Coordinates of N, CA and C in Angstrom, one line a residue:
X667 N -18.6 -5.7 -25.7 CA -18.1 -4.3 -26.0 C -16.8 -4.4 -26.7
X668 N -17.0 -3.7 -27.9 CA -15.6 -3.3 -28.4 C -14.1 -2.6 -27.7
X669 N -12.6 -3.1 -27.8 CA -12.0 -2.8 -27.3 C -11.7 -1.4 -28.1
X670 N -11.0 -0.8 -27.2 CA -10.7 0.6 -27.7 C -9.1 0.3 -27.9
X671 N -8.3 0.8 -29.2 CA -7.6 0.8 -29.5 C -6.7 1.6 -29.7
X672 N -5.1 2.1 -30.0 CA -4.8 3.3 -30.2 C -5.3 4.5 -29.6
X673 N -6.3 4.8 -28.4 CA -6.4 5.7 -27.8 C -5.8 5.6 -26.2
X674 N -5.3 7.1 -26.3 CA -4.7 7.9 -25.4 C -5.6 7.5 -23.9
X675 N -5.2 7.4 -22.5 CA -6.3 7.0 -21.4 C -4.8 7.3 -20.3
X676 N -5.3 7.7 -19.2 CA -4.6 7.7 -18.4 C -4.3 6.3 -17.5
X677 N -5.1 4.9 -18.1 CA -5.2 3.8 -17.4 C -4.5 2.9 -18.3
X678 N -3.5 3.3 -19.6 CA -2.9 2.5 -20.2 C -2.0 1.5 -19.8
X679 N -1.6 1.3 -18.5 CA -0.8 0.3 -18.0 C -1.4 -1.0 -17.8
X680 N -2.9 -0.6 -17.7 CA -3.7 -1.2 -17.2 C -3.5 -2.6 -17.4
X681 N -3.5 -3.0 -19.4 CA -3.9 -4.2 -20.0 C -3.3 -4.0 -21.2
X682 N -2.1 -4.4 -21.5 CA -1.2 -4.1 -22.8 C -1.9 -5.0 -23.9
X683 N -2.8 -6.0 -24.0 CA -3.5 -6.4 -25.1 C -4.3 -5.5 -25.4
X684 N -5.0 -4.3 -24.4 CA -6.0 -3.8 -25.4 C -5.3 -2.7 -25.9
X685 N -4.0 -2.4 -25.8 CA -3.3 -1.5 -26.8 C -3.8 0.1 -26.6
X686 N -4.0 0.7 -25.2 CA -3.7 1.8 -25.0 C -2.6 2.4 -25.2
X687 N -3.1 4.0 -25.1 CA -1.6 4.6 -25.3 C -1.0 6.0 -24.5
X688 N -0.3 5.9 -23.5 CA -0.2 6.9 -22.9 C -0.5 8.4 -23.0
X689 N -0.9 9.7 -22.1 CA -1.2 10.6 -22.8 C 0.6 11.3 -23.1
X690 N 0.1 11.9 -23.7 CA 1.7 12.5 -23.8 C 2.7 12.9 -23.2
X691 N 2.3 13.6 -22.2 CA 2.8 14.1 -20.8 C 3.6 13.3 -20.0
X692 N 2.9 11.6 -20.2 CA 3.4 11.0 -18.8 C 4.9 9.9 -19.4
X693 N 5.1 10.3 -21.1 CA 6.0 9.8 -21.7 C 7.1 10.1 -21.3
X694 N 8.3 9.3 -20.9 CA 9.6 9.7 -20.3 C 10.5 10.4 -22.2
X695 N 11.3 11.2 -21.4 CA 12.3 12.0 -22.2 C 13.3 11.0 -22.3
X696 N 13.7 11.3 -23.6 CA 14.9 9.9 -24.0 C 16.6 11.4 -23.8
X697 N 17.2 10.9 -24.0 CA 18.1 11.6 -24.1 C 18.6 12.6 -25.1
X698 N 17.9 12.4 -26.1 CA 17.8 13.5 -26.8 C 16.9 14.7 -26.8
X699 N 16.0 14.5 -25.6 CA 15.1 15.6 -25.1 C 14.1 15.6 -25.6
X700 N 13.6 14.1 -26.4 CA 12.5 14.2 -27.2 C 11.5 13.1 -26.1
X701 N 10.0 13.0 -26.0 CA 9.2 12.2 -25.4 C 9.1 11.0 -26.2
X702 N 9.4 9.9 -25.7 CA 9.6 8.0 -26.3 C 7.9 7.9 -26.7
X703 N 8.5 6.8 -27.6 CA 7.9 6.0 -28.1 C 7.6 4.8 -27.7
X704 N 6.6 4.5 -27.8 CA 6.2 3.3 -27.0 C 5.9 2.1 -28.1
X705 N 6.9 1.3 -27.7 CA 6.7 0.2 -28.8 C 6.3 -1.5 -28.0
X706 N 6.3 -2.3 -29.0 CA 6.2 -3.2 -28.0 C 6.9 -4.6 -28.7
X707 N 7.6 -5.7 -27.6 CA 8.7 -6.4 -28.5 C 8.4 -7.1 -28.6
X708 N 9.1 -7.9 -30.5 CA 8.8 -8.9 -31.0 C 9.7 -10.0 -30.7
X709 N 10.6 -10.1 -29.7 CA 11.5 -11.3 -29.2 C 10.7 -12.0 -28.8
X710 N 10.4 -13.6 -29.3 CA 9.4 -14.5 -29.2 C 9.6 -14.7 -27.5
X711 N 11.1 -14.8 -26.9 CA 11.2 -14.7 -25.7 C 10.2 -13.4 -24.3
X712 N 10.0 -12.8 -24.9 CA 9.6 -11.3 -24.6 C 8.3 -10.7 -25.6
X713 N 7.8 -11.3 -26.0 CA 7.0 -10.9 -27.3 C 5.7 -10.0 -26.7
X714 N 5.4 -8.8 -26.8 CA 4.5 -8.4 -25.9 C 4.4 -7.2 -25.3
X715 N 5.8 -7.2 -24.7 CA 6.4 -6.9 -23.4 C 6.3 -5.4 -23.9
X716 N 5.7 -4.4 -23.4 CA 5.9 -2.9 -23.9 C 7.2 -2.1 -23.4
X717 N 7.4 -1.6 -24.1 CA 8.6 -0.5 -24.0 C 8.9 0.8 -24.4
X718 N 9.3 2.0 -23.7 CA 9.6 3.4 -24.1 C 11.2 3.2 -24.9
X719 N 11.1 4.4 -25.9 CA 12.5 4.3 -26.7 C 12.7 5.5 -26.8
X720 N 14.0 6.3 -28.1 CA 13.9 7.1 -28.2 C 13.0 7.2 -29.8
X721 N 12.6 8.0 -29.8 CA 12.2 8.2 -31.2 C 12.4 8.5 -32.5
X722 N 13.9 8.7 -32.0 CA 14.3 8.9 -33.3 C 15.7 8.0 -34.0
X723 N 15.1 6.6 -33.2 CA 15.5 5.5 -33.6 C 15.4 4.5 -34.7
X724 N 16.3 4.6 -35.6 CA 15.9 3.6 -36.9 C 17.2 2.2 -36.9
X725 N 16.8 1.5 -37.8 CA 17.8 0.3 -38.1 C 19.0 0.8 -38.6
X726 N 19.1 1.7 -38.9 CA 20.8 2.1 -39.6 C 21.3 3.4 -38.1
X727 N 20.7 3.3 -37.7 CA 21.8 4.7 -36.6 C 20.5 4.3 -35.2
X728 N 21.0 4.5 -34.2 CA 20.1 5.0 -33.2 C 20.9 6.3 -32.5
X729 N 19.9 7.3 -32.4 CA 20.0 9.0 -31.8 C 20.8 8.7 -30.5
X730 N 20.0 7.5 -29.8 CA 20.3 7.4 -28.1 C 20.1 6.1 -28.0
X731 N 20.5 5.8 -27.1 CA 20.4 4.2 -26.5 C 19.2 4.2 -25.4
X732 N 18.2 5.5 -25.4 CA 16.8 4.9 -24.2 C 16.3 4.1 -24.1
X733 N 16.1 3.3 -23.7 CA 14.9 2.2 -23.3 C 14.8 2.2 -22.1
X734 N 13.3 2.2 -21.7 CA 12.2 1.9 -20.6 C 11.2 1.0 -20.5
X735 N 11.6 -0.5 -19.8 CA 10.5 -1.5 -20.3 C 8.9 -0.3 -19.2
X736 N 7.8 -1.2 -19.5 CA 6.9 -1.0 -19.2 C 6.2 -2.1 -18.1
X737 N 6.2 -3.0 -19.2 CA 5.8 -4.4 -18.6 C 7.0 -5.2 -18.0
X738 N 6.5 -6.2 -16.9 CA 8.0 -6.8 -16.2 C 8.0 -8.0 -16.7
X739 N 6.2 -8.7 -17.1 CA 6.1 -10.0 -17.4 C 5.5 -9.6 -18.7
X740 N 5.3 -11.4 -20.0 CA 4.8 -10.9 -20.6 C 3.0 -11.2 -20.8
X741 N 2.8 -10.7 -21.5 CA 1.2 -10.5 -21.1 C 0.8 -11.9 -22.1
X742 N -0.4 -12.1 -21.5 CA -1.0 -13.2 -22.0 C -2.1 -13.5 -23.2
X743 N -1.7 -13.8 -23.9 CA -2.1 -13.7 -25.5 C -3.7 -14.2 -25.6
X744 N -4.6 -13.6 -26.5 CA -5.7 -14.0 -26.5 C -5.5 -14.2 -28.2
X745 N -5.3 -15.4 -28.3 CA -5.0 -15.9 -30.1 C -5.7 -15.7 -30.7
X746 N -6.9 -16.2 -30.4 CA -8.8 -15.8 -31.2 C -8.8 -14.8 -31.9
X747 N -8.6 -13.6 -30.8 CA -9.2 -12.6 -31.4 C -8.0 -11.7 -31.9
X748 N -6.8 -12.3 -31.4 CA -5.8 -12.2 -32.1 C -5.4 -12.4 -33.7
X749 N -6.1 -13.6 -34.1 CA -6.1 -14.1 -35.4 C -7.1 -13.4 -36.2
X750 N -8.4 -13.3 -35.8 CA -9.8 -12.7 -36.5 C -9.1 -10.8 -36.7
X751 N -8.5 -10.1 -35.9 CA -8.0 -8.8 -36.3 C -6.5 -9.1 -37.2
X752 N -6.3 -10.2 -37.4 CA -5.2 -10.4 -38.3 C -3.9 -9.2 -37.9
X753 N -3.5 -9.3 -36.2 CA -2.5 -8.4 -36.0 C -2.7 -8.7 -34.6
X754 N -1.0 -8.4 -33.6 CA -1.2 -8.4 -32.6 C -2.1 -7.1 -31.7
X755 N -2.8 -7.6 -30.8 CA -3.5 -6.2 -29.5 C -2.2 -5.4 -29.3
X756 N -1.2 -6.0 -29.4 CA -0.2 -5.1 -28.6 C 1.0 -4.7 -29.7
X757 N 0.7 -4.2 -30.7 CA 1.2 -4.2 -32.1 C 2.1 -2.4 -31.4
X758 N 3.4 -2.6 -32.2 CA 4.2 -1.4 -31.9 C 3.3 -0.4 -32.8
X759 N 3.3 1.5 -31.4 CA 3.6 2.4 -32.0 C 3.9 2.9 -33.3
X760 N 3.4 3.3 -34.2 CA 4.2 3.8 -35.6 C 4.3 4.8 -35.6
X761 N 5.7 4.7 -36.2 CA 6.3 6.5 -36.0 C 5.2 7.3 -37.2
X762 N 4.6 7.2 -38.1 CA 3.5 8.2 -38.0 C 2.5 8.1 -37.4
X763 N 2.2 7.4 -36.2 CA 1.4 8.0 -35.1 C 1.8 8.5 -34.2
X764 N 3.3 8.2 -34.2 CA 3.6 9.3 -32.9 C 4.2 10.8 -33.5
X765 N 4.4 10.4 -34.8 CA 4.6 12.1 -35.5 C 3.4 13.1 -35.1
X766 N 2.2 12.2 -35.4 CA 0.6 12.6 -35.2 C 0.3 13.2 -34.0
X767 N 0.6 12.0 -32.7 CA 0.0 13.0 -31.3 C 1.2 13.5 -31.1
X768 N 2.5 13.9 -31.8 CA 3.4 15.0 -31.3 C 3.0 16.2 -31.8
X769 N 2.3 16.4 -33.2 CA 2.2 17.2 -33.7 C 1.0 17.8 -32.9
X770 N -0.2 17.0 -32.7 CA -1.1 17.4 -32.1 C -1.1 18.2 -30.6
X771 N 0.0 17.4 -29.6 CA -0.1 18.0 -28.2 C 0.8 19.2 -28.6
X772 N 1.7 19.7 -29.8 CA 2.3 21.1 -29.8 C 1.2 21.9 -30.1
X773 N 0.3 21.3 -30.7 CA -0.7 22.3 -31.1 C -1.4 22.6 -29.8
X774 N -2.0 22.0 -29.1 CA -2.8 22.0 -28.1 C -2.0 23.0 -26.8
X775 N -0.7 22.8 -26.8 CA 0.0 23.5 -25.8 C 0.3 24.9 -26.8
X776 N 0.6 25.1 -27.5 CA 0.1 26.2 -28.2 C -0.7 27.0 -27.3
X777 N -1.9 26.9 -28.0 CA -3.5 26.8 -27.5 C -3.8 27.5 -26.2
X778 N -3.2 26.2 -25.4 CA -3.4 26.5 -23.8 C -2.2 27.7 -23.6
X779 N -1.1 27.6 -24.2 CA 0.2 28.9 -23.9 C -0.7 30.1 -23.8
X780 N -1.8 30.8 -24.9 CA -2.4 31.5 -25.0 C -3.4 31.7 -23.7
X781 N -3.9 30.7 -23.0 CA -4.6 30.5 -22.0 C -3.7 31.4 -20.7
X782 N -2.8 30.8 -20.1 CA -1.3 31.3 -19.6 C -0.9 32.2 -19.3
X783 N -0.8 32.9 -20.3 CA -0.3 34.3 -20.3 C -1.2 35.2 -19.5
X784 N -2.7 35.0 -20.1 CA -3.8 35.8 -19.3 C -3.3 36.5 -18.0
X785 N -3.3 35.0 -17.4 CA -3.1 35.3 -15.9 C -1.8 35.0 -15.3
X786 N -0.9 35.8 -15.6 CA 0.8 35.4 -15.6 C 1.2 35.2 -14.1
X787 N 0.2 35.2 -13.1 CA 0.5 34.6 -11.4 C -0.3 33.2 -11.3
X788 N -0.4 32.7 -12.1 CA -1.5 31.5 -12.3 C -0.1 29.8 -12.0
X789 N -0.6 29.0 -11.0 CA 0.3 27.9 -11.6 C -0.3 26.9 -11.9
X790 N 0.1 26.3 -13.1 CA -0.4 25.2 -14.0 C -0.7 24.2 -12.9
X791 N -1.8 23.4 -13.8 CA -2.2 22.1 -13.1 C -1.0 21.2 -13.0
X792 N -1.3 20.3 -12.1 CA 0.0 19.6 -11.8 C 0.4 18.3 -13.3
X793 N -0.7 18.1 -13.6 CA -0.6 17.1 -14.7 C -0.1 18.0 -16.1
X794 N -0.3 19.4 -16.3 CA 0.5 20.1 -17.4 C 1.8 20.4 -16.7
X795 N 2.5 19.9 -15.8 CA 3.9 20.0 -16.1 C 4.7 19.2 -16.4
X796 N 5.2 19.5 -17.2 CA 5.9 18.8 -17.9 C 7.3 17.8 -17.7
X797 N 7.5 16.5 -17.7 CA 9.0 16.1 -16.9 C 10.4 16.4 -16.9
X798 N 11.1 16.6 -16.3 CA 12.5 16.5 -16.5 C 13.2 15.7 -17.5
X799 N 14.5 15.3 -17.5 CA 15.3 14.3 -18.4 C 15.1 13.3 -17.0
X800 N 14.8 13.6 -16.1 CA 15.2 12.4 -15.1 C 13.3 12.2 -14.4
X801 N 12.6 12.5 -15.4 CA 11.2 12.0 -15.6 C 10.4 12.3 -14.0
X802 N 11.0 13.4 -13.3 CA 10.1 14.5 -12.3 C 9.6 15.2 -12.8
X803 N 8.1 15.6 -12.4 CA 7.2 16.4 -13.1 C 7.9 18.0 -12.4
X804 N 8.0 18.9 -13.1 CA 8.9 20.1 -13.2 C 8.2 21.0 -12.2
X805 N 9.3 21.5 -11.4 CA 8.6 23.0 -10.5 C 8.4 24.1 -11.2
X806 N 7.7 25.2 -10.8 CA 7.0 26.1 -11.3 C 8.1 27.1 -10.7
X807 N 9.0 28.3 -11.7 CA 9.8 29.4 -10.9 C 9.4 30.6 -11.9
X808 N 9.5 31.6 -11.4 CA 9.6 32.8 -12.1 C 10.6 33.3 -12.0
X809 N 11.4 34.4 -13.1 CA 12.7 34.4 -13.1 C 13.2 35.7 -12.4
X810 N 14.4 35.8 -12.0 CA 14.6 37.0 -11.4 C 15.6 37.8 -11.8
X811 N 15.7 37.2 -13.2 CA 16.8 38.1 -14.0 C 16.1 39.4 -14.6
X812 N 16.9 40.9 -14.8 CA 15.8 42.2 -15.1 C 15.6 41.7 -16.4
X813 N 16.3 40.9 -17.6 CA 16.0 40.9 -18.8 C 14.1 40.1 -18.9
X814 N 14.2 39.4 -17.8 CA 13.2 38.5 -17.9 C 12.1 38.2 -16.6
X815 N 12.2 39.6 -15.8 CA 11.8 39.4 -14.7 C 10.0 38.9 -14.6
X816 N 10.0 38.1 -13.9 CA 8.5 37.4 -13.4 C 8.1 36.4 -14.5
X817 N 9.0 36.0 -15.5 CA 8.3 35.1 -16.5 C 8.4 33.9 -15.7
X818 N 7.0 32.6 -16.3 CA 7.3 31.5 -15.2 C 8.0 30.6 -16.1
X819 N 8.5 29.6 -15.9 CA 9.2 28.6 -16.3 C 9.1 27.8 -15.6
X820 N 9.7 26.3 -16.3 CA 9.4 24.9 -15.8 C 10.8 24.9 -15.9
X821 N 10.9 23.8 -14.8 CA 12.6 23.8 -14.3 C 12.4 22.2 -13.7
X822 N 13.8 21.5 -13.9 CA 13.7 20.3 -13.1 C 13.8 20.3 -11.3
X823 N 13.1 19.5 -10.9 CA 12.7 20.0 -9.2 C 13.8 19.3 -8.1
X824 N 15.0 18.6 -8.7 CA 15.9 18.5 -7.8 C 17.1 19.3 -7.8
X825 N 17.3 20.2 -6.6 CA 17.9 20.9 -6.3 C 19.4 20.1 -6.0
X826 N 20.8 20.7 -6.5 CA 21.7 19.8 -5.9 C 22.2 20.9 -5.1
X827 N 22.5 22.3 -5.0 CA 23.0 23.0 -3.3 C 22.0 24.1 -3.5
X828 N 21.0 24.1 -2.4 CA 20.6 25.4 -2.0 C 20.9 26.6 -1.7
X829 N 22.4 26.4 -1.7 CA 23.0 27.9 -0.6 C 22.5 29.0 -1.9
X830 N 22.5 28.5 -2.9 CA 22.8 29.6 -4.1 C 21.4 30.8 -4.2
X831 N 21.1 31.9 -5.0 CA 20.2 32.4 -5.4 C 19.3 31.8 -6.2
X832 N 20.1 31.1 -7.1 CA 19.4 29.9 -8.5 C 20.3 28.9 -8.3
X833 N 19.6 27.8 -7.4 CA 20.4 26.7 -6.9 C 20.8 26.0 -8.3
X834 N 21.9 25.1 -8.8 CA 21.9 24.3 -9.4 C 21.0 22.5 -9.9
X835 N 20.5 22.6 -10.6 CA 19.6 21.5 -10.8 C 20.4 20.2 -11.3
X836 N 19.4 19.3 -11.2 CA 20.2 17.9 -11.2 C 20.3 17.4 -13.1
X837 N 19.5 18.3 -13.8 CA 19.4 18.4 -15.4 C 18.9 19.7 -15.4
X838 N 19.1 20.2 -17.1 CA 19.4 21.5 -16.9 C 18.1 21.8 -18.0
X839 N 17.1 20.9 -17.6 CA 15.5 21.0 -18.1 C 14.9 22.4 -18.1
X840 N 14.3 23.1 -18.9 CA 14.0 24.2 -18.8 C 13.0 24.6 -19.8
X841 N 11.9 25.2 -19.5 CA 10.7 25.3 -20.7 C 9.8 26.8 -20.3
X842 N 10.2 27.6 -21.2 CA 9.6 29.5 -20.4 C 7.8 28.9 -20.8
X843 N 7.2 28.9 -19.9 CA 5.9 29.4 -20.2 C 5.2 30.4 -20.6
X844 N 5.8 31.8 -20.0 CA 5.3 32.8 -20.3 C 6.2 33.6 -21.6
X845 N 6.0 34.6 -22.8 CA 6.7 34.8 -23.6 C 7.4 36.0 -24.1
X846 N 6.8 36.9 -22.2 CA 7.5 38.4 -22.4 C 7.9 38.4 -21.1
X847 N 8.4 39.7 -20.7 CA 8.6 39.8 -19.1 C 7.1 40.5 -18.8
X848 N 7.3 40.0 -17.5 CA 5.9 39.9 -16.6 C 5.9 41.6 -15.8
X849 N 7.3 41.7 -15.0 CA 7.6 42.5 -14.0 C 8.5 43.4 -14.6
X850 N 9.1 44.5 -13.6 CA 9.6 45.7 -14.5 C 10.7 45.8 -13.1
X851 N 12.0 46.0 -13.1 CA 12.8 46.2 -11.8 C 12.2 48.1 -11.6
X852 N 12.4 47.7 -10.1 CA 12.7 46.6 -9.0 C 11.7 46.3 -8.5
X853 N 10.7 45.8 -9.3 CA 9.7 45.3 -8.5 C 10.2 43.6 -7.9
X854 N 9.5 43.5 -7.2 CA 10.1 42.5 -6.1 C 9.3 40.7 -6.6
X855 N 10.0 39.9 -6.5 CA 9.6 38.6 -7.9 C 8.6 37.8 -6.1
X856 N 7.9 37.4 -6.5 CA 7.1 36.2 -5.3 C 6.8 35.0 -6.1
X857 N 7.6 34.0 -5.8 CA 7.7 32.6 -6.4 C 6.4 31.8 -6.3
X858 N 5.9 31.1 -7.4 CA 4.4 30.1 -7.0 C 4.4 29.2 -6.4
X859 N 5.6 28.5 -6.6 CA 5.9 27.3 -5.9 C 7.5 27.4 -5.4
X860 N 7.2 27.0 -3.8 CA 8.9 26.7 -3.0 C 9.0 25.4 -3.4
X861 N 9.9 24.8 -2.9 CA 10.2 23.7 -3.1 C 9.5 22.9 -1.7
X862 N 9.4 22.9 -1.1 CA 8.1 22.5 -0.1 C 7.1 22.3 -0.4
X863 N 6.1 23.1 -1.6 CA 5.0 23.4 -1.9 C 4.9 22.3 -3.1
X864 N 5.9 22.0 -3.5 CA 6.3 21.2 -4.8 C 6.5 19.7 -4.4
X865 N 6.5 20.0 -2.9 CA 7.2 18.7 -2.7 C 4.8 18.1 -1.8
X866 N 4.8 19.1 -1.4 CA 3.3 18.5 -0.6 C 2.4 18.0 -2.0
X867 N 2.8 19.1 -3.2 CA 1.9 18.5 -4.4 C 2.6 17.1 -4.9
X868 N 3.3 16.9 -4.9 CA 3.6 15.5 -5.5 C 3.1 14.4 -5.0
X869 N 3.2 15.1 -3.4 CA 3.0 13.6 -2.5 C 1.7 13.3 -2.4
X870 N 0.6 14.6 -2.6 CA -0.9 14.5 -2.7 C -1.0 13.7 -4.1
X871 N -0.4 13.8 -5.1 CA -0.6 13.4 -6.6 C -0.5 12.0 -6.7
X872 N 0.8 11.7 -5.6 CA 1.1 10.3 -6.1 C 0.2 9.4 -5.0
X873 N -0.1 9.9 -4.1 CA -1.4 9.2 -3.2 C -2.8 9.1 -4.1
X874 N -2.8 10.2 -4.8 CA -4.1 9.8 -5.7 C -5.1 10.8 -5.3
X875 N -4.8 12.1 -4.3 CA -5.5 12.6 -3.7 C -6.0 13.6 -4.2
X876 N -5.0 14.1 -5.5 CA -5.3 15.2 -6.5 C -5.5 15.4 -7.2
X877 N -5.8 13.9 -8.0 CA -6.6 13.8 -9.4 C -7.8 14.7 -9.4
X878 N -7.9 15.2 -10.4 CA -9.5 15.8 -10.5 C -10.5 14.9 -11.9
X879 N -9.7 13.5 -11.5 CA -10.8 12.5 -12.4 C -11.1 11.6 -11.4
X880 N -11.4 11.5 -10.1 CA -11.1 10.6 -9.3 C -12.6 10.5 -9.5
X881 N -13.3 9.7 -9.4 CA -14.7 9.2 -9.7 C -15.3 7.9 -8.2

């Protein structure tokens, strides 16, 4: 069976020779607020070895200093069929492919934004939210300011003092979902997710309990 190449899979960690590629979502934020690039290094010492960057990194300037290895060891070369495709399985990312599925998942969240709105008390699946700078998948708030009352938004989920009305967050991550106001004062705001509710979803997610590809 043919290896699948350059496609997106949620099991990309899996086997860095066959050169999967994460879906978009699960890419960490570089410090410029953009989703890394996944490349992979040519240090004969490390040769292999995958890594997230920032993307808007060239040989004369880099934007940010991100890096995120992937792999801890390096992977084990299959030369053969390494030589017969005349390239490595684990060949870096090219920044016009990741122009490509950037351009693509804007379009697609687009798409779905229109979905969204419909039903403006709806909360997103847990895999469409989107990460923080500090690579936590985002809580779901609605706002309670009158300019903008009930629109939802994605916010980073670590709280640093709760005493507040709008506690302070640990990054100051923020993405409106919705693109008008929802509510009209004084009608009264009812949040989709507490931070409890945020916290039971993560822990079902990261157990494996929530997937809805679980097979």
């Amino acid at each position: 069976m043919a290896r699948r190449r350059g496609v997106e899979d949620p099991n990309w960690r899996s086997d860095p020779c066959v050169y999967l590629l994460p879906p978009w979502c699960q890419r960490p934020l570089c410090l410029c607020g953009d989703r890394c690039q996944l490349m992979a290094s040519r240090n004969p010492d490390i040769r292999g070895r995958r890594f997230f960057r920032c993307p808007n990194y060239d040989h004369r300037t880099t934007a940010c200093a991100y890096i995120e290895w992937v792999d801890t060891e390096n992977p084990i070369l299959d030369l053969t069929t390494c030589l017969q495709e005349v390239r490595w399985y684990f060949a870096s990312k090219s920044t016009e492919q990741y122009l490509q599925r950037k351009a693509a998942y804007e379009r697609q969240c687009r798409e779905q934004q229109s979905d969204k709105r419909v039903l403006t008390t709806a909360l997103p699946p847990w895999e469409a939210h989107p990460r923080c700078r500090y690579g936590d998948r985002c809580q779901v708030l609605r706002s309670i300011k009158p300019t903008t009352l009930g629109r939802r938004f994605f916010v980073c989920p670590n709280i640093l003092d709760d005493d507040f009305m709008e506690p302070p967050r640990r990054c100051q991550y923020r993405e409106w979902i919705d693109t008008r106001r929802v509510l009209t004062p004084p009608s009264r705001v009812v949040q989709l997710e507490l931070p409890e509710q945020y916290r039971v979803t993560k822990a079902r997610f990261e157990r494996g309990e929530g997937s809805s590809r679980r097979g």
